[in-house]
Amino acid sequence: RCHQHPVAMLDISFTPFCAFLGSLGLLCVALVGAWCQHWRGGFSLDGGSRTFNWHPVLMVTGLVVLYGAAALVYRVPNTWSGPKLPWKLLHGGLALGAFVLTVLGLAAVFRFHNSNGTPNMYSLHSWMGLATVLLFSCQWVAGFGAFLLPWAPSWLRQLYKPIHVFFGSTILMLSMASCVSGINEKLFFSLKNGTTQYKLLPAEAVFANTLGILILLFGVLVVGALAKPSWKRPDSDSLDSRQVLGTHW
């Protein structure tokens, strides 16, 4: 016991970790909603500032929390035995839901900009966010073609799998960076003339900065869970989704 590796002594099981991570994700969604409701005036579809408020809520919910949940589907021990098809469908469905929310979030910010004569795609945040969404869409289409279509050859799946895993983590990190930069950008635009300046750290700035830290914590924990060897789905001879779909079709 004295010679036990320190990391092993800090090891925890997946179930309590998943419960904590789920609570943290829900907290992030609740906080971004509270920020937009309490300090930014609430929500609307009239093209004004309240229409913009849908953007951070939908982006954090879809591009970070729901996407992180999709990434961790194969870390659930129940997925390690039996047919892979139901879990692949769940993984793809969660990712698709995240993509739909992300597109709605983009629509909200573009409508706000166009209604107020604000230029689109001029900031680093907008460039990084759009690049993340485009990469996300390519990732989903490629994953669907390689892992769900019954006629996809096995060599293609084996070749693409490490690429899919790598870009999955990359997209999540880009999502975190986009959300945090967006929060910071919104605070710089909002906390200036007529309000307590950002540099004086008013209550809204403390609240939004805390939200950014929690988003980063959520993403880092997801990436850490994806990299943890003992939580990875072991290779098995379970029935492949391609075979199941081929049988059904």
GROMACS .gro file of C-alpha atoms in nm:
model
  249
    1ARG     CA    1   0.000   0.000   0.000
    2CYS     CA    2   0.285   0.236   0.077
    3HIS     CA    3   0.420   0.183  -0.273
    4GLN     CA    4   0.082   0.235  -0.442
    5HIS     CA    5   0.090   0.492  -0.719
    6PRO     CA    6  -0.064   0.823  -0.609
    7VAL     CA    7  -0.288   0.837  -0.917
    8ALA     CA    8  -0.432   0.495  -0.837
    9MET     CA    9  -0.526   0.610  -0.487
   10LEU     CA   10  -0.724   0.898  -0.637
   11ASP     CA   11  -0.906   0.672  -0.881
   12ILE     CA   12  -1.286   0.683  -0.876
   13SER     CA   13  -1.552   0.480  -1.051
   14PHE     CA   14  -1.731   0.607  -1.358
   15THR     CA   15  -2.079   0.626  -1.203
   16PRO     CA   16  -2.013   0.897  -0.938
   17PHE     CA   17  -1.795   1.084  -1.185
   18CYS     CA   18  -2.075   1.077  -1.442
   19ALA     CA   19  -2.327   1.198  -1.183
   20PHE     CA   20  -2.100   1.488  -1.088
   21LEU     CA   21  -2.033   1.574  -1.452
   22GLY     CA   22  -2.404   1.565  -1.536
   23SER     CA   23  -2.479   1.797  -1.244
   24LEU     CA   24  -2.202   2.031  -1.358
   25GLY     CA   25  -2.340   2.039  -1.711
   26LEU     CA   26  -2.690   2.119  -1.588
   27LEU     CA   27  -2.543   2.390  -1.367
   28CYS     CA   28  -2.372   2.548  -1.668
   29VAL     CA   29  -2.701   2.554  -1.861
   30ALA     CA   30  -2.887   2.697  -1.560
   31LEU     CA   31  -2.626   2.968  -1.504
   32VAL     CA   32  -2.614   3.085  -1.864
   33GLY     CA   33  -2.993   3.099  -1.864
   34ALA     CA   34  -2.994   3.295  -1.537
   35TRP     CA   35  -2.733   3.537  -1.673
   36CYS     CA   36  -2.938   3.612  -1.984
   37GLN     CA   37  -3.262   3.635  -1.790
   38HIS     CA   38  -3.145   3.844  -1.495
   39TRP     CA   39  -2.881   4.075  -1.646
   40ARG     CA   40  -2.950   4.069  -2.020
   41GLY     CA   41  -3.327   4.116  -2.018
   42GLY     CA   42  -3.465   3.772  -2.096
   43PHE     CA   43  -3.558   3.610  -2.427
   44SER     CA   44  -3.754   3.705  -2.736
   45LEU     CA   45  -3.773   3.642  -3.111
   46ASP     CA   46  -3.817   4.004  -3.218
   47GLY     CA   47  -3.462   4.044  -3.350
   48GLY     CA   48  -3.349   4.266  -3.062
   49SER     CA   49  -3.102   4.208  -2.784
   50ARG     CA   50  -3.330   3.951  -2.623
   51THR     CA   51  -3.312   3.745  -2.942
   52PHE     CA   52  -2.936   3.740  -2.906
   53ASN     CA   53  -2.975   3.588  -2.559
   54TRP     CA   54  -3.079   3.259  -2.718
   55HIS     CA   55  -2.731   3.236  -2.869
   56PRO     CA   56  -2.526   3.173  -2.552
   57VAL     CA   57  -2.792   2.945  -2.402
   58LEU     CA   58  -2.822   2.725  -2.710
   59MET     CA   59  -2.447   2.717  -2.771
   60VAL     CA   60  -2.357   2.613  -2.417
   61THR     CA   61  -2.639   2.357  -2.410
   62GLY     CA   62  -2.566   2.206  -2.751
   63LEU     CA   63  -2.203   2.262  -2.835
   64VAL     CA   64  -2.066   2.189  -2.487
   65VAL     CA   65  -2.305   1.997  -2.257
   66LEU     CA   66  -2.500   1.782  -2.503
   67TYR     CA   67  -2.192   1.725  -2.718
   68GLY     CA   68  -1.996   1.622  -2.410
   69ALA     CA   69  -2.270   1.374  -2.319
   70ALA     CA   70  -2.255   1.227  -2.670
   71ALA     CA   71  -1.879   1.189  -2.644
   72LEU     CA   72  -1.908   0.990  -2.321
   73VAL     CA   73  -2.168   0.738  -2.440
   74TYR     CA   74  -1.906   0.469  -2.499
   75ARG     CA   75  -1.760   0.519  -2.152
   76VAL     CA   76  -2.079   0.384  -1.991
   77PRO     CA   77  -2.003   0.023  -1.883
   78ASN     CA   78  -2.344  -0.095  -2.010
   79THR     CA   79  -2.224  -0.024  -2.364
   80TRP     CA   80  -1.936  -0.269  -2.337
   81SER     CA   81  -2.138  -0.582  -2.411
   82GLY     CA   82  -2.407  -0.677  -2.657
   83PRO     CA   83  -2.487  -0.513  -2.990
   84LYS     CA   84  -2.325  -0.180  -3.059
   85LEU     CA   85  -2.605  -0.047  -3.278
   86PRO     CA   86  -2.829   0.103  -3.002
   87TRP     CA   87  -2.535   0.289  -2.850
   88LYS     CA   88  -2.416   0.412  -3.188
   89LEU     CA   89  -2.765   0.543  -3.253
   90LEU     CA   90  -2.768   0.713  -2.912
   91HIS     CA   91  -2.424   0.862  -2.973
   92GLY     CA   92  -2.522   0.990  -3.316
   93GLY     CA   93  -2.862   1.111  -3.194
   94LEU     CA   94  -2.715   1.314  -2.909
   95ALA     CA   95  -2.458   1.465  -3.144
   96LEU     CA   96  -2.732   1.547  -3.394
   97GLY     CA   97  -2.938   1.712  -3.119
   98ALA     CA   98  -2.634   1.917  -3.021
   99PHE     CA   99  -2.587   2.020  -3.384
  100VAL     CA  100  -2.952   2.129  -3.419
  101LEU     CA  101  -2.927   2.347  -3.106
  102THR     CA  102  -2.602   2.492  -3.236
  103VAL     CA  103  -2.757   2.588  -3.571
  104LEU     CA  104  -3.048   2.754  -3.388
  105GLY     CA  105  -2.796   2.943  -3.176
  106LEU     CA  106  -2.621   3.067  -3.490
  107ALA     CA  107  -2.955   3.169  -3.640
  108ALA     CA  108  -3.032   3.376  -3.330
  109VAL     CA  109  -2.709   3.575  -3.343
  110PHE     CA  110  -2.726   3.630  -3.719
  111ARG     CA  111  -3.083   3.755  -3.689
  112PHE     CA  112  -2.982   3.993  -3.411
  113HIS     CA  113  -2.690   4.128  -3.613
  114ASN     CA  114  -2.893   4.170  -3.931
  115SER     CA  115  -3.181   4.341  -3.748
  116ASN     CA  116  -2.945   4.593  -3.588
  117GLY     CA  117  -2.709   4.652  -3.878
  118THR     CA  118  -2.417   4.484  -3.700
  119PRO     CA  119  -2.157   4.318  -3.925
  120ASN     CA  120  -2.131   3.940  -3.908
  121MET     CA  121  -1.815   3.733  -3.874
  122TYR     CA  122  -1.568   4.009  -3.785
  123SER     CA  123  -1.439   3.891  -3.445
  124LEU     CA  124  -1.205   3.610  -3.349
  125HIS     CA  125  -1.489   3.458  -3.147
  126SER     CA  126  -1.713   3.440  -3.456
  127TRP     CA  127  -1.437   3.291  -3.672
  128MET     CA  128  -1.355   3.027  -3.413
  129GLY     CA  129  -1.721   2.948  -3.347
  130LEU     CA  130  -1.810   2.904  -3.712
  131ALA     CA  131  -1.501   2.690  -3.772
  132THR     CA  132  -1.608   2.471  -3.479
  133VAL     CA  133  -1.960   2.427  -3.620
  134LEU     CA  134  -1.830   2.344  -3.968
  135LEU     CA  135  -1.586   2.091  -3.826
  136PHE     CA  136  -1.867   1.947  -3.611
  137SER     CA  137  -2.091   1.900  -3.916
  138CYS     CA  138  -1.814   1.728  -4.112
  139GLN     CA  139  -1.743   1.504  -3.813
  140TRP     CA  140  -2.107   1.396  -3.784
  141VAL     CA  141  -2.149   1.322  -4.155
  142ALA     CA  142  -1.822   1.128  -4.173
  143GLY     CA  143  -1.908   0.933  -3.857
  144PHE     CA  144  -2.252   0.844  -3.992
  145GLY     CA  145  -2.106   0.722  -4.319
  146ALA     CA  146  -1.825   0.522  -4.161
  147PHE     CA  147  -1.996   0.365  -3.860
  148LEU     CA  148  -2.368   0.340  -3.934
  149LEU     CA  149  -2.408   0.271  -4.306
  150PRO     CA  150  -2.411  -0.109  -4.353
  151TRP     CA  151  -2.204  -0.102  -4.670
  152ALA     CA  152  -1.912   0.089  -4.516
  153PRO     CA  153  -1.607  -0.143  -4.539
  154SER     CA  154  -1.437  -0.253  -4.217
  155TRP     CA  155  -1.100  -0.116  -4.329
  156LEU     CA  156  -1.256   0.229  -4.360
  157ARG     CA  157  -1.398   0.213  -4.009
  158GLN     CA  158  -1.064   0.099  -3.868
  159LEU     CA  159  -0.882   0.375  -4.054
  160TYR     CA  160  -1.123   0.650  -3.957
  161LYS     CA  161  -1.188   0.554  -3.593
  162PRO     CA  162  -0.875   0.721  -3.440
  163ILE     CA  163  -0.937   1.028  -3.656
  164HIS     CA  164  -1.297   1.043  -3.533
  165VAL     CA  165  -1.186   1.015  -3.171
  166PHE     CA  166  -0.918   1.282  -3.212
  167PHE     CA  167  -1.149   1.534  -3.375
  168GLY     CA  168  -1.418   1.458  -3.119
  169SER     CA  169  -1.194   1.590  -2.841
  170THR     CA  170  -1.067   1.872  -3.063
  171ILE     CA  171  -1.419   1.996  -3.138
  172LEU     CA  172  -1.506   1.994  -2.767
  173MET     CA  173  -1.198   2.202  -2.685
  174LEU     CA  174  -1.280   2.445  -2.965
  175SER     CA  175  -1.636   2.464  -2.831
  176MET     CA  176  -1.509   2.558  -2.487
  177ALA     CA  177  -1.280   2.823  -2.633
  178SER     CA  178  -1.564   2.965  -2.843
  179CYS     CA  179  -1.805   2.983  -2.549
  180VAL     CA  180  -1.554   3.141  -2.312
  181SER     CA  181  -1.441   3.397  -2.570
  182GLY     CA  182  -1.805   3.475  -2.645
  183ILE     CA  183  -1.882   3.537  -2.278
  184ASN     CA  184  -1.581   3.766  -2.251
  185GLU     CA  185  -1.674   3.952  -2.569
  186LYS     CA  186  -2.031   4.006  -2.449
  187LEU     CA  187  -1.908   4.146  -2.118
  188PHE     CA  188  -1.675   4.390  -2.294
  189PHE     CA  189  -1.958   4.513  -2.517
  190SER     CA  190  -2.218   4.536  -2.239
  191LEU     CA  191  -2.028   4.663  -1.935
  192LYS     CA  192  -1.915   5.007  -2.047
  193ASN     CA  193  -2.100   5.340  -2.081
  194GLY     CA  194  -2.397   5.368  -1.847
  195THR     CA  195  -2.301   5.063  -1.644
  196THR     CA  196  -2.026   4.963  -1.405
  197GLN     CA  197  -1.727   4.894  -1.627
  198TYR     CA  198  -1.596   4.543  -1.670
  199LYS     CA  199  -1.259   4.635  -1.520
  200LEU     CA  200  -1.434   4.726  -1.193
  201LEU     CA  201  -1.572   4.370  -1.171
  202PRO     CA  202  -1.943   4.425  -1.108
  203ALA     CA  203  -2.170   4.139  -1.000
  204GLU     CA  204  -2.255   4.045  -1.360
  205ALA     CA  205  -1.887   4.013  -1.447
  206VAL     CA  206  -1.823   3.787  -1.147
  207PHE     CA  207  -2.122   3.573  -1.239
  208ALA     CA  208  -2.030   3.541  -1.608
  209ASN     CA  209  -1.662   3.480  -1.534
  210THR     CA  210  -1.762   3.200  -1.297
  211LEU     CA  211  -1.980   3.054  -1.570
  212GLY     CA  212  -1.681   3.053  -1.804
  213ILE     CA  213  -1.467   2.871  -1.548
  214LEU     CA  214  -1.737   2.606  -1.498
  215ILE     CA  215  -1.765   2.554  -1.874
  216LEU     CA  216  -1.390   2.501  -1.894
  217LEU     CA  217  -1.405   2.261  -1.598
  218PHE     CA  218  -1.682   2.060  -1.765
  219GLY     CA  219  -1.490   2.032  -2.090
  220VAL     CA  220  -1.162   1.940  -1.922
  221LEU     CA  221  -1.334   1.665  -1.724
  222VAL     CA  222  -1.493   1.524  -2.039
  223VAL     CA  223  -1.159   1.522  -2.220
  224GLY     CA  224  -0.999   1.359  -1.915
  225ALA     CA  225  -1.268   1.090  -1.910
  226LEU     CA  226  -1.214   1.022  -2.279
  227ALA     CA  227  -0.842   0.980  -2.220
  228LYS     CA  228  -0.871   0.755  -1.912
  229PRO     CA  229  -0.765   0.403  -2.024
  230SER     CA  230  -0.977   0.208  -1.774
  231TRP     CA  231  -1.294   0.382  -1.892
  232LYS     CA  232  -1.247   0.303  -2.259
  233ARG     CA  233  -1.471   0.045  -2.422
  234PRO     CA  234  -1.269  -0.277  -2.449
  235ASP     CA  235  -1.239  -0.443  -2.787
  236SER     CA  236  -1.483  -0.728  -2.813
  237ASP     CA  237  -1.645  -0.961  -3.060
  238SER     CA  238  -1.992  -0.821  -2.998
  239LEU     CA  239  -2.221  -0.791  -3.296
  240ASP     CA  240  -2.126  -0.490  -3.502
  241SER     CA  241  -2.384  -0.231  -3.596
  242ARG     CA  242  -2.301  -0.275  -3.962
  243GLN     CA  243  -2.394  -0.642  -3.940
  244VAL     CA  244  -2.716  -0.563  -3.751
  245LEU     CA  245  -2.824  -0.301  -4.002
  246GLY     CA  246  -2.737  -0.532  -4.290
  247THR     CA  247  -2.954  -0.803  -4.136
  248HIS     CA  248  -3.249  -0.569  -4.083
  249TRP     CA  249  -3.222  -0.405  -4.425
   0.00000   0.00000   0.00000
